[in-house]
PDB file of C-alpha atoms in Angstrom:
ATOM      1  CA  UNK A  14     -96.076 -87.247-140.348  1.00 45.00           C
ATOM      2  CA  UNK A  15     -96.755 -85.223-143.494  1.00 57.00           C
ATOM      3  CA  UNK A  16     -94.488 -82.375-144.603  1.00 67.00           C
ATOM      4  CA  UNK A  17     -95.320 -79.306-144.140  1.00 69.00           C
ATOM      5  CA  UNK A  18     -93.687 -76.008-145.571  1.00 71.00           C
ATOM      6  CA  UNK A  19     -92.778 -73.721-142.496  1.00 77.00           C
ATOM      7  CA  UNK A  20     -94.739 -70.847-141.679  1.00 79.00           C
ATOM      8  CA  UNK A  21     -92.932 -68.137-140.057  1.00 82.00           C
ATOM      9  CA  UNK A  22     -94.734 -66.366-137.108  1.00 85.00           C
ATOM     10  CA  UNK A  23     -95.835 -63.347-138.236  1.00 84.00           C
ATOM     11  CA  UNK A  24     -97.394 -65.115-141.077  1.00 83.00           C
ATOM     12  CA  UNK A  25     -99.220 -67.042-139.029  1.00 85.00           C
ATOM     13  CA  UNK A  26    -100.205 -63.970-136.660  1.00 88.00           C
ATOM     14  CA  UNK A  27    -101.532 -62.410-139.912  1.00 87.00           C
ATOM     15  CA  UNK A  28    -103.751 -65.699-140.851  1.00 86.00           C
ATOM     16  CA  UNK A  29    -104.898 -65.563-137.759  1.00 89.00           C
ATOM     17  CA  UNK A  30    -105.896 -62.293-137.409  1.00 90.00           C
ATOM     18  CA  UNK A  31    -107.521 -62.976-140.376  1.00 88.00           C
ATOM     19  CA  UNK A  32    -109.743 -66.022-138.792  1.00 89.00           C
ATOM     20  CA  UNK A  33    -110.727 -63.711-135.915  1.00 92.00           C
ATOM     21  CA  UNK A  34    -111.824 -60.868-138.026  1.00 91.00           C
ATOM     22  CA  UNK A  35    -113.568 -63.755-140.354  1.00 89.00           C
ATOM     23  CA  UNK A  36    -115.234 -65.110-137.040  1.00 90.00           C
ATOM     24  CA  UNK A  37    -116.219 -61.742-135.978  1.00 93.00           C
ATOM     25  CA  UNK A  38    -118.291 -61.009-138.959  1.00 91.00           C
ATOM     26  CA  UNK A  39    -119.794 -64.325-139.330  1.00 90.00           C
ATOM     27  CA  UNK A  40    -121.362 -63.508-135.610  1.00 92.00           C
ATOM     28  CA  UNK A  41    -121.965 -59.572-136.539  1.00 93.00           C
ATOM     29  CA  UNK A  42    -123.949 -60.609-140.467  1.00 93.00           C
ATOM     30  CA  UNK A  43    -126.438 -63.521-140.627  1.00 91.00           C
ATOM     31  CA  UNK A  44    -125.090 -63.617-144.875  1.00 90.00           C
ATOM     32  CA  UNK A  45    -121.184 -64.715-143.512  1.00 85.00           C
ATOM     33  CA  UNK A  46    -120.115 -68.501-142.522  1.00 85.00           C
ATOM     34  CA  UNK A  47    -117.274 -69.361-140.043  1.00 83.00           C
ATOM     35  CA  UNK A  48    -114.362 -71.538-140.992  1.00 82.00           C
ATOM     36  CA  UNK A  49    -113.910 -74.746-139.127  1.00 87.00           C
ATOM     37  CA  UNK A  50    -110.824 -76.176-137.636  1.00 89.00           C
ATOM     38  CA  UNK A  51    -109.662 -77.695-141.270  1.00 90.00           C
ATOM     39  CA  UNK A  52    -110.485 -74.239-143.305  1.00 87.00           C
ATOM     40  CA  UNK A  53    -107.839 -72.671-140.847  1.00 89.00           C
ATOM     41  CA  UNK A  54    -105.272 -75.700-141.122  1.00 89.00           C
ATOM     42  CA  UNK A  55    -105.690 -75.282-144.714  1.00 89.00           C
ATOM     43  CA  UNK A  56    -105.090 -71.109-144.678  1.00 90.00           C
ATOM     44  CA  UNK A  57    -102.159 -71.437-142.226  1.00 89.00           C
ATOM     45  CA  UNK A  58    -100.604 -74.452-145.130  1.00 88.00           C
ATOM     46  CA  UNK A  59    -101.488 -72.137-147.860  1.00 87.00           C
ATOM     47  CA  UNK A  60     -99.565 -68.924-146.679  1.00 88.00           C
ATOM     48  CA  UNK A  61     -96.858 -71.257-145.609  1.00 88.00           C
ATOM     49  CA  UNK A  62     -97.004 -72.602-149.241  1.00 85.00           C
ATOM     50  CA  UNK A  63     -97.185 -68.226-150.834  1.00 86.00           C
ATOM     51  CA  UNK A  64     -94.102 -67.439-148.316  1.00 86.00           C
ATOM     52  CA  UNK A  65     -92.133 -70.446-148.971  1.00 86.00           C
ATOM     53  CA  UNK A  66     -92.526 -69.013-153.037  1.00 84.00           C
ATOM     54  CA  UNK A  67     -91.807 -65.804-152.111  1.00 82.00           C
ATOM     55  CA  UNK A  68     -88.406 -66.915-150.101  1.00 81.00           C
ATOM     56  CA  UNK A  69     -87.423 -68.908-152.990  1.00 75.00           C
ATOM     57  CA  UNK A  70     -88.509 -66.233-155.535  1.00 73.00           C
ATOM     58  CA  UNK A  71     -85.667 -64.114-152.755  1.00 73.00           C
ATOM     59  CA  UNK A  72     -83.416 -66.522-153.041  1.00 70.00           C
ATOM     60  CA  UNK A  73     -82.683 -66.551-156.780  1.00 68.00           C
ATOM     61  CA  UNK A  74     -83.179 -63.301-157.173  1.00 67.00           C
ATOM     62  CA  UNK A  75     -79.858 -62.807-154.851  1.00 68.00           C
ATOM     63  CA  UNK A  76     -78.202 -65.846-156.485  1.00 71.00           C
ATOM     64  CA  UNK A  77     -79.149 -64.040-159.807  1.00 71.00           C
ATOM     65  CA  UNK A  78     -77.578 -60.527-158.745  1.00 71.00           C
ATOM     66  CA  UNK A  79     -74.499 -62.330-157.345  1.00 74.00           C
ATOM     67  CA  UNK A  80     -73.738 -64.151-160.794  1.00 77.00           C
ATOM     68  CA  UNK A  81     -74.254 -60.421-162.477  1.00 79.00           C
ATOM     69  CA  UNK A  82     -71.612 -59.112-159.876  1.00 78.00           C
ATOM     70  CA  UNK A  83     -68.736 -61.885-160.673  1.00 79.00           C
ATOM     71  CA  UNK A  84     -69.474 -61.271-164.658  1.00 79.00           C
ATOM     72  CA  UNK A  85     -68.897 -57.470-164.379  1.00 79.00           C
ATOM     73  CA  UNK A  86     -65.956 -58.015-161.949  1.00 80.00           C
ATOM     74  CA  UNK A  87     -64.687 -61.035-164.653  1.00 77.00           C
ATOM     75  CA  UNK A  88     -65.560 -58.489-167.155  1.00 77.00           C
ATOM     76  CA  UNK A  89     -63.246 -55.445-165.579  1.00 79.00           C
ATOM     77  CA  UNK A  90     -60.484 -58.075-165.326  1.00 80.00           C
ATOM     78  CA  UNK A  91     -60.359 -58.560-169.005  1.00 78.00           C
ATOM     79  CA  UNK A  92     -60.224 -54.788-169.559  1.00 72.00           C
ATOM     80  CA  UNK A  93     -57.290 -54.381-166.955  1.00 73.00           C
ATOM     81  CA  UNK A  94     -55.371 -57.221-168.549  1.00 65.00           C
ATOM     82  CA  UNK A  95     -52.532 -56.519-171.017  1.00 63.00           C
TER      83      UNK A  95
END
């Protein structure tokens, strides 16, 4: 089984509100083209792929903030001490 990032469910609802407004057109306008079943597997793993960045982009942005925090309380310390 291959790995596959998680895609959280209103990601997904969003790619596939995407496919059915995609679908739509291509019946509505004779210049649009559907996406088959592996264009849609490969949206949903590609928004999985953009969220998983954007958690991790999160993620060390709080780590980040957190190491600024124990600096400036480290920092304080030294000005307290005699």
């Amino acid at each position: 089984m291959a790995d596959r990032t998680p895609e959280p469910y209103p990601v997904a609802q969003m790619v596939e509100d995407y496919v059915r407004s995609e679908l739509a057109d291509a019946a509505q306008y004779s210049n649009r083209a559907t996406l088959d079943e592996s264009g849609i597997w490969s949206l949903h793993a590609v928004a999985a792929r953009i969220y998983a960045l954007g958690w991790r982009d999160g993620a060390h942005v709080g780590e980040e903030a957190a190491r600024r925090a124990a600096e400036r309380q480290a920092d304080r310390q030294k000005d307290t001490t005699p």
